[in-house]
């Protein structure tokens, strides 16, 4: 998937324990800031500015906190799996455990909505969500997120570093 084309294992956090939505977003912002050299307060401020307009939870246990920032020149993405899930004021009232965080250059705002739409279509597939929830490593998550060849019956994942298997 294009959004996650440059994702590294450092951009993936599995089973992050938090005390709620604010705690989750704060921890995610700090991790992104450290990896990218951005100011963590700027990242968190951008994410919360958008979150105050309405929850970025989209249902089925998924949230996509995001911000348009002037201080970046290329998109930044991360994936976090929360354990346990937290209340994000989701439209379906399901607590969130899968968090896709996107920071987008304000100068490229015109490309943001198509990318967001692509992500929403991707996570609509039940087997994608199941694969992300069952993944045991960052490598498995990367294989799912970077796969362009997934189908409704099979999700490419990696186990033991080399073999590709289907999650059923």
XYZ file of N, CA, C and O in Angstrom:
672
model
N 0.831 -1.175 0.000
C 0.000 0.000 0.000
C 0.884 1.250 0.000
O 1.813 1.345 0.787
N 0.599 2.183 -0.855
C 1.456 3.357 -1.048
C 1.749 4.120 0.249
O 2.876 4.520 0.489
N 0.761 4.322 1.090
C 0.951 5.102 2.314
C 2.035 4.483 3.186
O 2.785 5.177 3.848
N 2.116 3.164 3.175
C 3.048 2.471 4.054
C 4.282 1.960 3.325
O 5.014 1.133 3.844
N 4.539 2.471 2.141
C 5.671 2.029 1.345
C 7.026 2.228 2.014
O 7.929 1.439 1.808
N 7.174 3.269 2.805
C 8.451 3.546 3.472
C 8.442 3.182 4.944
O 9.323 3.592 5.694
N 7.456 2.417 5.351
C 7.338 2.037 6.756
C 8.503 1.149 7.176
O 8.940 0.284 6.413
N 8.991 1.374 8.383
C 10.023 0.498 8.936
C 9.500 -0.093 10.236
O 8.447 0.324 10.735
N 10.224 -1.031 10.791
C 9.810 -1.653 12.039
C 9.703 -0.629 13.163
O 8.920 -0.806 14.095
N 10.461 0.447 13.088
C 10.397 1.510 14.096
C 9.053 2.235 14.084
O 8.699 2.895 15.056
N 8.316 2.132 12.986
C 7.037 2.822 12.838
C 5.863 1.971 13.318
O 4.714 2.395 13.212
N 6.146 0.783 13.811
C 5.108 -0.154 14.227
C 5.266 -0.448 15.714
O 6.355 -0.769 16.178
N 4.162 -0.317 16.426
C 4.149 -0.643 17.851
C 3.022 -1.631 18.091
O 1.870 -1.363 17.715
N 3.354 -2.747 18.695
C 2.347 -3.761 18.981
C 2.050 -3.813 20.469
O 2.957 -3.787 21.299
N 0.761 -3.882 20.774
C 0.262 -4.077 22.135
C 0.687 -2.967 23.093
O 1.109 -3.231 24.222
N 0.542 -1.728 22.644
C 0.830 -0.568 23.478
C -0.248 -0.442 24.557
O -1.438 -0.385 24.253
N 0.185 -0.429 25.802
C -0.739 -0.260 26.923
C -0.898 1.227 27.206
O 0.086 1.947 27.340
N -2.144 1.682 27.272
C -2.424 3.088 27.556
C -3.598 3.169 28.523
O -4.288 2.183 28.762
N -3.814 4.365 29.030
C -4.916 4.583 29.970
C -6.146 5.163 29.284
O -7.130 5.463 29.933
N -6.068 5.349 27.996
C -7.191 5.915 27.259
C -6.725 6.600 25.996
O -5.557 6.514 25.609
N -7.654 7.303 25.370
C -7.404 7.955 24.087
C -6.274 8.983 24.185
O -5.359 8.982 23.363
N -6.329 9.858 25.173
C -5.307 10.902 25.294
C -3.932 10.284 25.502
O -2.943 10.691 24.879
N -3.854 9.299 26.371
C -2.593 8.609 26.639
C -2.062 7.947 25.368
O -0.874 8.031 25.051
N -2.949 7.281 24.630
C -2.539 6.610 23.387
C -1.989 7.611 22.384
O -0.899 7.412 21.819
N -2.724 8.707 22.151
C -2.272 9.698 21.176
C -0.976 10.373 21.609
O -0.109 10.649 20.782
N -0.816 10.603 22.911
C 0.424 11.209 23.412
C 1.615 10.292 23.177
O 2.674 10.729 22.706
N 1.463 9.015 23.500
C 2.562 8.058 23.311
C 2.911 7.898 21.835
O 4.082 7.817 21.469
N 1.901 7.867 20.989
C 2.132 7.737 19.550
C 2.849 8.987 19.026
O 3.814 8.882 18.255
N 2.404 10.160 19.451
C 3.034 11.424 19.004
C 4.494 11.489 19.410
O 5.356 11.882 18.612
N 4.799 11.087 20.642
C 6.189 11.111 21.112
C 7.047 10.155 20.284
O 8.157 10.505 19.864
N 6.529 8.974 20.003
C 7.302 8.004 19.217
C 7.554 8.522 17.793
O 8.671 8.431 17.286
N 6.537 9.080 17.171
C 6.708 9.628 15.816
C 7.712 10.771 15.838
O 8.594 10.864 14.981
N 7.590 11.651 16.813
C 8.490 12.813 16.907
C 9.935 12.367 17.073
O 10.838 12.913 16.423
N 10.176 11.411 17.928
C 11.550 10.925 18.136
C 12.133 10.328 16.867
O 13.296 10.527 16.555
N 11.319 9.585 16.134
C 11.810 8.940 14.926
C 12.069 9.937 13.805
O 12.977 9.772 13.011
N 11.266 10.983 13.742
C 11.362 11.912 12.613
C 12.114 13.193 12.932
O 12.393 13.976 12.022
N 12.390 13.446 14.204
C 13.048 14.681 14.589
C 12.091 15.855 14.728
O 12.529 16.991 14.890
N 10.801 15.600 14.672
C 9.810 16.658 14.860
C 9.626 16.934 16.344
O 9.970 16.112 17.194
N 9.042 18.062 16.640
C 8.722 18.411 18.019
C 7.475 17.628 18.435
O 6.449 17.703 17.749
N 7.551 16.875 19.536
C 6.424 16.037 19.940
C 5.181 16.873 20.274
O 4.058 16.441 20.030
N 5.380 18.084 20.798
C 4.232 18.947 21.093
C 3.532 19.380 19.805
O 2.306 19.462 19.757
N 4.312 19.651 18.749
C 3.712 20.033 17.471
C 2.906 18.874 16.886
O 1.796 19.071 16.383
N 3.464 17.667 16.968
C 2.764 16.484 16.453
C 1.469 16.276 17.226
O 0.393 16.114 16.628
N 1.551 16.284 18.552
C 0.356 16.065 19.374
C -0.672 17.178 19.167
O -1.869 16.912 19.060
N -0.215 18.419 19.085
C -1.126 19.545 18.850
C -1.883 19.361 17.528
O -3.089 19.568 17.450
N -1.141 18.954 16.480
C -1.779 18.733 15.174
C -2.806 17.623 15.217
O -3.916 17.757 14.682
N -2.470 16.530 15.882
C -3.397 15.402 15.992
C -4.630 15.804 16.799
O -5.762 15.515 16.409
N -4.423 16.498 17.927
C -5.563 16.894 18.776
C -6.425 17.950 18.101
O -7.637 17.988 18.301
N -5.805 18.831 17.309
C -6.580 19.846 16.588
C -7.618 19.145 15.704
O -8.788 19.528 15.672
N -7.184 18.099 15.019
C -8.109 17.348 14.169
C -9.106 16.541 15.006
O -10.299 16.474 14.700
N -8.642 15.938 16.077
C -9.491 15.092 16.919
C -10.631 15.898 17.552
O -11.728 15.383 17.748
N -10.370 17.164 17.863
C -11.414 18.020 18.461
C -12.557 18.296 17.479
O -13.672 18.603 17.895
N -12.304 18.186 16.197
C -13.355 18.373 15.194
C -14.320 17.195 15.183
O -15.446 17.303 14.718
N -13.876 16.067 15.665
C -14.657 14.836 15.696
C -13.715 13.663 15.773
O -12.580 13.731 15.295
N -14.161 12.604 16.379
C -13.312 11.440 16.561
C -12.797 10.917 15.226
O -13.526 10.880 14.231
N -11.548 10.498 15.226
C -10.964 9.896 14.018
C -11.166 8.375 14.010
O -10.635 7.699 13.138
N -11.945 7.876 14.967
C -12.318 6.453 14.935
C -13.301 6.259 13.792
O -14.216 7.065 13.600
N -13.102 5.196 13.019
C -13.962 4.971 11.855
C -14.843 3.739 12.014
O -15.605 3.410 11.126
N -14.723 3.069 13.155
C -15.515 1.868 13.395
C -14.676 0.618 13.273
O -13.518 0.659 12.843
N -15.239 -0.488 13.744
C -14.586 -1.801 13.691
C -13.254 -1.838 14.434
O -12.345 -2.573 14.067
N -13.106 -0.969 15.450
C -11.888 -0.969 16.254
C -10.724 -0.225 15.635
O -9.585 -0.412 16.048
N -11.009 0.650 14.665
C -9.953 1.355 13.936
C -10.072 2.863 14.141
O -11.166 3.417 14.102
N -8.915 3.514 14.336
C -8.850 4.976 14.362
C -7.721 5.419 13.441
O -6.719 4.719 13.286
N -7.915 6.590 12.834
C -6.911 7.154 11.933
C -6.648 8.603 12.333
O -7.063 9.542 11.649
N -5.952 8.808 13.466
C -5.596 10.179 13.825
C -4.640 10.739 12.780
O -3.771 10.016 12.280
N -4.838 12.012 12.440
C -4.020 12.593 11.377
C -3.913 14.100 11.545
O -4.698 14.713 12.264
N -2.917 14.649 10.855
C -2.706 16.098 10.888
C -1.995 16.537 9.622
O -1.177 15.797 9.070
N -2.330 17.733 9.181
C -1.599 18.386 8.103
C -0.623 19.344 8.768
O -1.035 20.218 9.542
N 0.677 19.166 8.485
C 1.712 19.977 9.132
C 2.537 20.742 8.099
O 2.905 20.197 7.058
N 2.868 21.960 8.422
C 3.729 22.776 7.559
C 5.198 22.347 7.666
O 5.984 22.588 6.773
N 5.558 21.727 8.773
C 6.973 21.444 9.065
C 7.507 20.171 8.415
O 8.675 19.833 8.606
N 6.690 19.455 7.648
C 7.186 18.241 6.992
C 7.037 18.374 5.486
O 6.173 19.092 4.993
N 7.916 17.658 4.767
C 7.878 17.724 3.308
C 7.426 16.416 2.677
O 7.200 16.351 1.482
N 7.314 15.364 3.490
C 6.803 14.096 2.984
C 5.953 13.448 4.066
O 6.121 13.730 5.258
N 5.014 12.584 3.664
C 4.117 11.956 4.633
C 4.869 11.101 5.654
O 5.910 10.521 5.358
N 4.296 11.031 6.844
C 4.806 10.192 7.913
C 3.648 9.319 8.367
O 2.540 9.819 8.598
N 3.893 8.017 8.485
C 2.838 7.096 8.905
C 3.354 6.184 10.003
O 4.549 5.893 10.076
N 2.426 5.752 10.844
C 2.764 4.739 11.838
C 1.549 3.861 12.077
O 0.415 4.259 11.798
N 1.811 2.674 12.584
C 0.749 1.748 12.964
C 0.968 1.350 14.411
O 2.080 0.989 14.800
N -0.101 1.420 15.197
C -0.038 1.026 16.598
C -1.210 0.114 16.905
O -2.352 0.430 16.542
N -0.912 -1.009 17.543
C -1.973 -1.879 18.047
C -2.031 -1.679 19.558
O -1.025 -1.830 20.241
N -3.197 -1.283 20.050
C -3.380 -1.024 21.472
C -3.847 -2.292 22.194
O -4.657 -3.046 21.664
N -3.358 -2.492 23.394
C -3.813 -3.617 24.215
C -3.835 -3.175 25.669
O -2.774 -2.867 26.216
N -4.972 -3.077 26.235
C -6.298 -3.380 25.675
C -6.807 -2.228 24.809
O -6.272 -1.115 24.855
N -7.882 -2.487 24.038
C -8.503 -1.429 23.241
C -9.010 -0.301 24.140
O -9.296 -0.519 25.318
N -9.118 0.908 23.561
C -9.581 2.067 24.334
C -10.765 2.744 23.639
O -10.937 2.634 22.426
N -11.538 3.469 24.425
C -12.674 4.207 23.900
C -12.174 5.412 23.108
O -11.404 6.221 23.615
N -12.592 5.516 21.850
C -12.207 6.620 20.970
C -13.443 7.374 20.485
O -13.381 8.093 19.510
N -14.581 7.138 21.131
C -15.848 7.713 20.667
C -16.158 7.277 19.239
O -16.539 8.075 18.392
N -15.994 6.009 18.997
C -16.216 5.445 17.678
C -17.702 5.474 17.320
O -18.551 5.301 18.185
N -18.026 5.658 16.042
C -19.435 5.703 15.642
C -20.185 4.402 15.941
O -21.388 4.432 16.176
N -19.475 3.272 15.961
C -20.137 2.000 16.271
C -19.939 1.585 17.730
O -20.323 0.491 18.122
N -19.327 2.466 18.524
C -19.086 2.264 19.955
C -18.100 1.140 20.270
O -17.935 0.763 21.427
N -17.427 0.604 19.252
C -16.427 -0.444 19.461
C -15.112 0.212 19.883
O -14.641 1.137 19.207
N -14.513 -0.232 20.999
C -13.216 0.327 21.410
C -12.157 0.107 20.332
O -12.189 -0.890 19.601
N -11.204 1.028 20.252
C -10.179 1.012 19.211
C -8.947 0.245 19.658
O -8.449 0.454 20.768
N -8.469 -0.645 18.782
C -7.199 -1.319 19.028
C -6.222 -1.159 17.874
O -5.032 -1.378 18.039
N -6.688 -0.735 16.709
C -5.815 -0.537 15.547
C -5.774 0.958 15.222
O -6.798 1.552 14.878
N -4.579 1.550 15.341
C -4.430 2.997 15.141
C -3.429 3.252 14.016
O -2.262 2.884 14.125
N -3.908 3.871 12.960
C -3.072 4.278 11.838
C -2.905 5.786 11.945
O -3.877 6.520 11.785
N -1.709 6.257 12.240
C -1.476 7.690 12.393
C -0.794 8.226 11.144
O 0.194 7.654 10.680
N -1.350 9.312 10.606
C -0.807 9.920 9.386
C -0.525 11.393 9.620
O -1.390 12.138 10.079
N 0.690 11.794 9.304
C 1.055 13.209 9.274
C 1.327 13.531 7.813
O 2.088 12.810 7.150
N 0.716 14.599 7.334
C 0.803 14.908 5.905
C 1.306 16.330 5.732
O 0.918 17.221 6.483
N 2.168 16.548 4.728
C 2.621 17.922 4.475
C 1.446 18.809 4.051
O 0.679 18.430 3.169
N 1.306 19.942 4.707
C 0.225 20.864 4.339
C 0.346 21.262 2.864
O -0.657 21.448 2.177
N 1.577 21.340 2.355
C 1.796 21.723 0.950
C 1.274 20.662 -0.026
O 1.105 20.943 -1.202
N 1.028 19.457 0.464
C 0.521 18.364 -0.379
C -0.901 17.969 0.011
O -1.318 16.828 -0.202
N -1.645 18.895 0.600
C -2.989 18.598 1.113
C -3.899 17.971 0.058
O -4.736 17.134 0.382
N -3.711 18.349 -1.209
C -4.581 17.820 -2.267
C -4.436 16.307 -2.426
O -5.335 15.652 -2.942
N -3.320 15.730 -1.999
C -3.121 14.286 -2.140
C -3.535 13.521 -0.885
O -3.540 12.292 -0.890
N -3.916 14.248 0.167
C -4.224 13.594 1.430
C -5.523 12.791 1.390
O -5.554 11.628 1.800
N -6.601 13.387 0.911
C -7.885 12.675 0.912
C -7.864 11.405 0.063
O -8.393 10.382 0.491
N -7.241 11.405 -1.116
C -7.153 10.140 -1.857
C -6.362 9.068 -1.087
O -6.730 7.888 -1.110
N -5.300 9.476 -0.396
C -4.525 8.510 0.391
C -5.344 7.979 1.559
O -5.331 6.773 1.856
N -6.076 8.847 2.218
C -6.932 8.446 3.328
C -8.024 7.492 2.834
O -8.307 6.479 3.476
N -8.588 7.779 1.708
C -9.602 6.920 1.106
C -9.035 5.533 0.809
O -9.687 4.509 1.032
N -7.820 5.494 0.300
C -7.156 4.220 0.016
C -6.985 3.409 1.305
O -7.245 2.209 1.328
N -6.580 4.072 2.372
C -6.425 3.392 3.656
C -7.764 2.846 4.145
O -7.851 1.701 4.593
N -8.819 3.639 4.042
C -10.140 3.195 4.486
C -10.603 1.969 3.704
O -11.169 1.035 4.286
N -10.380 1.947 2.394
C -10.751 0.776 1.594
C -9.948 -0.449 2.030
O -10.471 -1.553 2.107
N -8.686 -0.250 2.316
C -7.791 -1.337 2.725
C -8.270 -1.981 4.027
O -8.384 -3.197 4.120
N -8.569 -1.170 5.034
C -8.941 -1.730 6.343
C -10.392 -2.194 6.394
O -10.810 -2.794 7.383
N -11.141 -1.949 5.350
C -12.516 -2.451 5.292
C -12.530 -3.978 5.174
O -13.494 -4.615 5.582
N -11.465 -4.560 4.647
C -11.391 -6.015 4.466
C -11.235 -6.709 5.823
O -10.259 -6.468 6.529
N -12.186 -7.564 6.181
C -12.125 -8.239 7.485
C -10.828 -9.017 7.711
O -10.304 -9.029 8.827
N -10.303 -9.638 6.675
C -9.084 -10.428 6.865
C -7.852 -9.557 7.077
O -6.896 -9.985 7.713
N -7.873 -8.341 6.567
C -6.773 -7.404 6.840
C -6.781 -7.068 8.330
O -5.753 -7.131 9.010
N -7.955 -6.707 8.842
C -8.063 -6.378 10.267
C -7.669 -7.578 11.131
O -6.928 -7.431 12.112
N -8.142 -8.744 10.759
C -7.809 -9.953 11.523
C -6.305 -10.204 11.499
O -5.694 -10.509 12.530
N -5.692 -10.052 10.341
C -4.250 -10.253 10.222
C -3.468 -9.286 11.098
O -2.507 -9.665 11.775
N -3.888 -8.021 11.124
C -3.212 -7.019 11.949
C -3.388 -7.317 13.436
O -2.489 -7.088 14.238
N -4.537 -7.851 13.787
C -4.789 -8.182 15.204
C -4.029 -9.428 15.644
O -3.694 -9.568 16.819
N -3.761 -10.323 14.725
C -3.067 -11.573 15.068
C -1.553 -11.509 14.856
O -0.840 -12.404 15.302
N -1.079 -10.487 14.170
C 0.358 -10.389 13.856
C 1.183 -10.465 15.134
O 0.861 -9.841 16.147
N 2.251 -11.243 15.068
C 3.114 -11.429 16.232
C 4.366 -10.578 16.183
O 5.135 -10.570 17.132
N 4.594 -9.895 15.077
C 5.821 -9.101 14.956
C 5.594 -7.921 14.020
O 4.653 -7.907 13.223
N 6.492 -6.963 14.118
C 6.456 -5.807 13.214
C 6.626 -6.258 11.772
O 6.024 -5.691 10.857
N 7.426 -7.284 11.574
C 7.647 -7.800 10.220
C 6.341 -8.317 9.613
O 6.060 -8.081 8.435
N 5.537 -9.020 10.396
C 4.254 -9.508 9.896
C 3.324 -8.342 9.554
O 2.641 -8.363 8.536
N 3.301 -7.322 10.409
C 2.475 -6.149 10.141
C 2.941 -5.470 8.857
O 2.122 -5.111 8.004
N 4.239 -5.303 8.698
C 4.771 -4.669 7.482
C 4.354 -5.435 6.240
O 3.987 -4.837 5.218
N 4.411 -6.757 6.301
C 4.031 -7.570 5.146
C 2.569 -7.327 4.773
O 2.228 -7.236 3.590
N 1.709 -7.190 5.774
C 0.293 -6.929 5.503
C 0.108 -5.528 4.933
O -0.565 -5.333 3.920
N 0.709 -4.520 5.561
C 0.518 -3.136 5.140
C 1.137 -2.822 3.784
O 0.643 -1.963 3.058
N 2.218 -3.488 3.443
C 2.892 -3.204 2.179
C 2.395 -4.075 1.036
O 2.784 -3.872 -0.100
N 1.525 -5.002 1.346
C 1.021 -5.894 0.317
C 0.047 -5.172 -0.599
O -0.872 -4.517 -0.153
N 0.268 -5.287 -1.862
C -0.679 -4.753 -2.842
C -1.454 -5.902 -3.471
O -2.379 -5.683 -4.222
N -1.071 -7.136 -3.147
C -1.653 -8.302 -3.804
C -2.613 -9.060 -2.903
O -2.893 -10.212 -3.145
N -3.116 -8.403 -1.828
C -4.032 -9.119 -0.952
C -5.360 -9.318 -1.648
O -5.767 -8.541 -2.491
N -6.018 -10.389 -1.248
C -7.352 -10.656 -1.792
C -8.291 -10.922 -0.632
O -7.886 -10.956 0.521
N -9.524 -11.143 -0.936
C -10.518 -11.352 0.114
C -10.268 -12.644 0.889
O -10.686 -12.780 2.022
N -9.556 -13.601 0.319
C -9.352 -14.890 0.981
C -7.959 -15.106 1.543
O -7.713 -16.115 2.175
N -7.050 -14.196 1.269
C -5.680 -14.457 1.692
C -4.964 -13.156 2.025
O -5.108 -12.172 1.332
N -4.177 -13.176 3.091
C -3.359 -12.035 3.477
C -1.918 -12.493 3.534
O -1.584 -13.384 4.307
N -1.045 -11.932 2.728
C 0.359 -12.309 2.832
C 0.937 -11.825 4.167
O 0.783 -10.665 4.515
N 1.557 -12.727 4.895
C 2.274 -12.363 6.115
C 3.558 -13.150 6.137
O 3.719 -14.131 5.414
N 4.466 -12.741 6.982
C 5.732 -13.451 7.097
C 5.844 -14.024 8.494
O 5.565 -13.353 9.474
N 6.271 -15.262 8.531
C 6.600 -15.870 9.808
C 7.982 -16.459 9.677
O 8.400 -16.871 8.601
N 8.698 -16.471 10.737
C 10.082 -16.969 10.729
C 10.945 -16.273 9.694
O 11.878 -16.855 9.165
N 10.585 -15.037 9.343
C 11.423 -14.226 8.491
C 11.374 -14.507 7.005
O 11.824 -13.710 6.222
N 10.799 -15.630 6.548
C 10.921 -15.904 5.127
C 9.644 -16.423 4.491
O 9.297 -16.027 3.406
N 8.949 -17.321 5.120
C 7.840 -18.015 4.525
C 6.597 -17.133 4.475
O 6.303 -16.421 5.401
N 5.843 -17.214 3.404
C 4.599 -16.479 3.296
C 3.455 -17.427 3.584
O 3.397 -18.542 3.048
N 2.533 -17.021 4.453
C 1.406 -17.870 4.801
C 0.122 -17.055 4.735
O 0.144 -15.836 4.758
N -1.001 -17.739 4.669
C -2.279 -17.065 4.655
C -2.910 -17.127 6.040
O -2.841 -18.141 6.707
N -3.521 -16.017 6.439
C -4.264 -15.980 7.690
C -5.700 -16.320 7.351
O -6.311 -15.680 6.523
N -6.250 -17.301 7.977
C -7.621 -17.737 7.676
C -8.531 -17.492 8.838
O -8.220 -17.498 9.934
